[in-house]
mmCIF file with all atom_site columns, C-alpha atoms in Angstrom:
data_model
loop_
_atom_site.group_PDB
_atom_site.id
_atom_site.type_symbol
_atom_site.label_atom_id
_atom_site.label_alt_id
_atom_site.label_comp_id
_atom_site.label_asym_id
_atom_site.label_entity_id
_atom_site.label_seq_id
_atom_site.pdbx_PDB_ins_code
_atom_site.Cartn_x
_atom_site.Cartn_y
_atom_site.Cartn_z
_atom_site.occupancy
_atom_site.B_iso_or_equiv
_atom_site.pdbx_formal_charge
_atom_site.auth_seq_id
_atom_site.auth_comp_id
_atom_site.auth_asym_id
_atom_site.auth_atom_id
_atom_site.pdbx_PDB_model_num
ATOM 1  C CA . UNK A 1 1  ? 0.302   13.245  -5.232  1.00 0.00 ? 1  UNK A CA 1
ATOM 2  C CA . UNK A 1 2  ? -2.651  10.851  -6.042  1.00 0.00 ? 2  UNK A CA 1
ATOM 3  C CA . UNK A 1 3  ? -2.158  7.425   -7.531  1.00 0.00 ? 3  UNK A CA 1
ATOM 4  C CA . UNK A 1 4  ? -4.826  5.071   -8.812  1.00 0.00 ? 4  UNK A CA 1
ATOM 5  C CA . UNK A 1 5  ? -4.141  1.176   -8.932  1.00 0.00 ? 5  UNK A CA 1
ATOM 6  C CA . UNK A 1 6  ? -5.266  -1.480  -10.704 1.00 0.00 ? 6  UNK A CA 1
ATOM 7  C CA . UNK A 1 7  ? -3.375  -4.368  -8.912  1.00 0.00 ? 7  UNK A CA 1
ATOM 8  C CA . UNK A 1 8  ? -1.169  -5.500  -6.149  1.00 0.00 ? 8  UNK A CA 1
ATOM 9  C CA . UNK A 1 9  ? 2.150   -5.337  -8.697  1.00 0.00 ? 9  UNK A CA 1
ATOM 10 C CA . UNK A 1 10 ? 1.832   -1.709  -9.017  1.00 0.00 ? 10 UNK A CA 1
ATOM 11 C CA . UNK A 1 11 ? 0.987   -1.239  -5.405  1.00 0.00 ? 11 UNK A CA 1
ATOM 12 C CA . UNK A 1 12 ? 4.382   -2.712  -4.596  1.00 0.00 ? 12 UNK A CA 1
ATOM 13 C CA . UNK A 1 13 ? 6.042   0.009   -6.553  1.00 0.00 ? 13 UNK A CA 1
ATOM 14 C CA . UNK A 1 14 ? 4.243   2.628   -4.877  1.00 0.00 ? 14 UNK A CA 1
ATOM 15 C CA . UNK A 1 15 ? 6.455   3.395   -1.939  1.00 0.00 ? 15 UNK A CA 1
ATOM 16 C CA . UNK A 1 16 ? 9.427   3.704   -4.338  1.00 0.00 ? 16 UNK A CA 1
ATOM 17 C CA . UNK A 1 17 ? 7.774   6.190   -7.009  1.00 0.00 ? 17 UNK A CA 1
ATOM 18 C CA . UNK A 1 18 ? 6.710   8.353   -3.966  1.00 0.00 ? 18 UNK A CA 1
ATOM 19 C CA . UNK A 1 19 ? 10.059  8.522   -2.231  1.00 0.00 ? 19 UNK A CA 1
ATOM 20 C CA . UNK A 1 20 ? 11.430  9.420   -5.641  1.00 0.00 ? 20 UNK A CA 1
ATOM 21 C CA . UNK A 1 21 ? 9.105   12.193  -6.113  1.00 0.00 ? 21 UNK A CA 1
ATOM 22 C CA . UNK A 1 22 ? 9.754   13.505  -2.726  1.00 0.00 ? 22 UNK A CA 1
ATOM 23 C CA . UNK A 1 23 ? 13.227  13.373  -3.378  1.00 0.00 ? 23 UNK A CA 1
ATOM 24 C CA . UNK A 1 24 ? 13.057  15.137  -6.850  1.00 0.00 ? 24 UNK A CA 1
ATOM 25 C CA . UNK A 1 25 ? 10.626  17.777  -5.878  1.00 0.00 ? 25 UNK A CA 1
ATOM 26 C CA . UNK A 1 26 ? 11.824  18.421  -2.378  1.00 0.00 ? 26 UNK A CA 1
ATOM 27 C CA . UNK A 1 27 ? 8.426   18.938  -1.403  1.00 0.00 ? 27 UNK A CA 1
ATOM 28 C CA . UNK A 1 28 ? 7.769   17.797  1.923   1.00 0.00 ? 28 UNK A CA 1
ATOM 29 C CA . UNK A 1 29 ? 4.799   16.201  3.341   1.00 0.00 ? 29 UNK A CA 1
ATOM 30 C CA . UNK A 1 30 ? 3.574   14.677  6.446   1.00 0.00 ? 30 UNK A CA 1
ATOM 31 C CA . UNK A 1 31 ? 0.717   12.375  5.861   1.00 0.00 ? 31 UNK A CA 1
ATOM 32 C CA . UNK A 1 32 ? 0.376   9.747   3.668   1.00 0.00 ? 32 UNK A CA 1
ATOM 33 C CA . UNK A 1 33 ? -3.107  7.931   3.148   1.00 0.00 ? 33 UNK A CA 1
ATOM 34 C CA . UNK A 1 34 ? -3.904  4.686   1.601   1.00 0.00 ? 34 UNK A CA 1
ATOM 35 C CA . UNK A 1 35 ? -7.476  3.708   0.719   1.00 0.00 ? 35 UNK A CA 1
ATOM 36 C CA . UNK A 1 36 ? -8.789  0.113   0.614   1.00 0.00 ? 36 UNK A CA 1
ATOM 37 C CA . UNK A 1 37 ? -5.455  -1.037  1.151   1.00 0.00 ? 37 UNK A CA 1
ATOM 38 C CA . UNK A 1 38 ? -6.748  -4.977  0.878   1.00 0.00 ? 38 UNK A CA 1
ATOM 39 C CA . UNK A 1 39 ? -8.904  -4.664  -2.187  1.00 0.00 ? 39 UNK A CA 1
ATOM 40 C CA . UNK A 1 40 ? -6.162  -5.352  -4.462  1.00 0.00 ? 40 UNK A CA 1
ATOM 41 C CA . UNK A 1 41 ? -4.621  -8.005  -2.786  1.00 0.00 ? 41 UNK A CA 1
ATOM 42 C CA . UNK A 1 42 ? -8.117  -9.730  -2.360  1.00 0.00 ? 42 UNK A CA 1
ATOM 43 C CA . UNK A 1 43 ? -8.580  -9.669  -5.973  1.00 0.00 ? 43 UNK A CA 1
ATOM 44 C CA . UNK A 1 44 ? -5.103  -10.692 -6.958  1.00 0.00 ? 44 UNK A CA 1
ATOM 45 C CA . UNK A 1 45 ? -4.859  -13.720 -4.350  1.00 0.00 ? 45 UNK A CA 1
ATOM 46 C CA . UNK A 1 46 ? -8.181  -15.452 -4.448  1.00 0.00 ? 46 UNK A CA 1
ATOM 47 C CA . UNK A 1 47 ? -9.070  -18.270 -2.017  1.00 0.00 ? 47 UNK A CA 1
ATOM 48 C CA . UNK A 1 48 ? -7.273  -19.872 0.747   1.00 0.00 ? 48 UNK A CA 1
ATOM 49 C CA . UNK A 1 49 ? -4.692  -21.386 -0.953  1.00 0.00 ? 49 UNK A CA 1
ATOM 50 C CA . UNK A 1 50 ? -3.367  -17.845 -1.979  1.00 0.00 ? 50 UNK A CA 1
ATOM 51 C CA . UNK A 1 51 ? -3.646  -16.601 1.755   1.00 0.00 ? 51 UNK A CA 1
ATOM 52 C CA . UNK A 1 52 ? 0.180   -17.270 2.556   1.00 0.00 ? 52 UNK A CA 1
ATOM 53 C CA . UNK A 1 53 ? 1.601   -15.620 -0.471  1.00 0.00 ? 53 UNK A CA 1
ATOM 54 C CA . UNK A 1 54 ? -1.110  -12.691 -0.222  1.00 0.00 ? 54 UNK A CA 1
ATOM 55 C CA . UNK A 1 55 ? 0.172   -12.496 3.403   1.00 0.00 ? 55 UNK A CA 1
ATOM 56 C CA . UNK A 1 56 ? 3.690   -12.588 2.642   1.00 0.00 ? 56 UNK A CA 1
ATOM 57 C CA . UNK A 1 57 ? 3.457   -9.579  -0.221  1.00 0.00 ? 57 UNK A CA 1
ATOM 58 C CA . UNK A 1 58 ? 1.417   -7.593  2.167   1.00 0.00 ? 58 UNK A CA 1
ATOM 59 C CA . UNK A 1 59 ? 3.753   -7.846  4.692   1.00 0.00 ? 59 UNK A CA 1
ATOM 60 C CA . UNK A 1 60 ? 6.561   -6.659  2.300   1.00 0.00 ? 60 UNK A CA 1
ATOM 61 C CA . UNK A 1 61 ? 4.545   -3.782  1.214   1.00 0.00 ? 61 UNK A CA 1
ATOM 62 C CA . UNK A 1 62 ? 3.942   -2.644  4.586   1.00 0.00 ? 62 UNK A CA 1
ATOM 63 C CA . UNK A 1 63 ? 7.363   -2.830  5.689   1.00 0.00 ? 63 UNK A CA 1
ATOM 64 C CA . UNK A 1 64 ? 8.292   -0.853  2.684   1.00 0.00 ? 64 UNK A CA 1
ATOM 65 C CA . UNK A 1 65 ? 5.890   1.899   3.826   1.00 0.00 ? 65 UNK A CA 1
ATOM 66 C CA . UNK A 1 66 ? 6.999   1.743   7.316   1.00 0.00 ? 66 UNK A CA 1
ATOM 67 C CA . UNK A 1 67 ? 10.696  2.122   6.352   1.00 0.00 ? 67 UNK A CA 1
ATOM 68 C CA . UNK A 1 68 ? 9.561   5.252   4.002   1.00 0.00 ? 68 UNK A CA 1
ATOM 69 C CA . UNK A 1 69 ? 7.419   6.825   7.004   1.00 0.00 ? 69 UNK A CA 1
ATOM 70 C CA . UNK A 1 70 ? 10.512  6.364   9.231   1.00 0.00 ? 70 UNK A CA 1
ATOM 71 C CA . UNK A 1 71 ? 12.903  7.996   6.989   1.00 0.00 ? 71 UNK A CA 1
ATOM 72 C CA . UNK A 1 72 ? 10.773  10.895  6.031   1.00 0.00 ? 72 UNK A CA 1
ATOM 73 C CA . UNK A 1 73 ? 8.888   11.316  9.359   1.00 0.00 ? 73 UNK A CA 1
ATOM 74 C CA . UNK A 1 74 ? 5.455   10.968  7.614   1.00 0.00 ? 74 UNK A CA 1
ATOM 75 C CA . UNK A 1 75 ? 2.573   9.514   9.279   1.00 0.00 ? 75 UNK A CA 1
ATOM 76 C CA . UNK A 1 76 ? 0.818   6.750   7.501   1.00 0.00 ? 76 UNK A CA 1
ATOM 77 C CA . UNK A 1 77 ? -3.293  6.138   7.466   1.00 0.00 ? 77 UNK A CA 1
ATOM 78 C CA . UNK A 1 78 ? -4.586  3.410   5.813   1.00 0.00 ? 78 UNK A CA 1
ATOM 79 C CA . UNK A 1 79 ? -8.310  2.223   5.321   1.00 0.00 ? 79 UNK A CA 1
ATOM 80 C CA . UNK A 1 80 ? -9.471  -1.496  4.937   1.00 0.00 ? 80 UNK A CA 1
ATOM 81 C CA . UNK A 1 81 ? -12.340 -2.763  3.068   1.00 0.00 ? 81 UNK A CA 1
ATOM 82 C CA . UNK A 1 82 ? -15.126 -2.749  5.534   1.00 0.00 ? 82 UNK A CA 1
ATOM 83 C CA . UNK A 1 83 ? -18.354 -4.557  4.058   1.00 0.00 ? 83 UNK A CA 1
ATOM 84 C CA . UNK A 1 84 ? -21.541 -6.402  5.640   1.00 0.00 ? 84 UNK A CA 1
ATOM 85 C CA . UNK A 1 85 ? -24.328 -8.163  4.244   1.00 0.00 ? 85 UNK A CA 1
ATOM 86 C CA . UNK A 1 86 ? -28.092 -7.066  5.226   1.00 0.00 ? 86 UNK A CA 1
#
């Protein structure tokens, strides 16, 4: 399963969508990879004034992923945006 997301609202729906697909298809899997976890949150919540709401939403998302992982015995790997300036 591959999902291309365009905003953090879509990302918040992903844990339920994945779980529904797993239950419906009864297809077990053991690894969930989330690439560039913070990129959507950074683009939707810009600036220091948005830091607290961004952290709250990120925490809710990670909690959903953790619960999914524990229910279905799935390992989760996520990458974060890495950047540097030359």
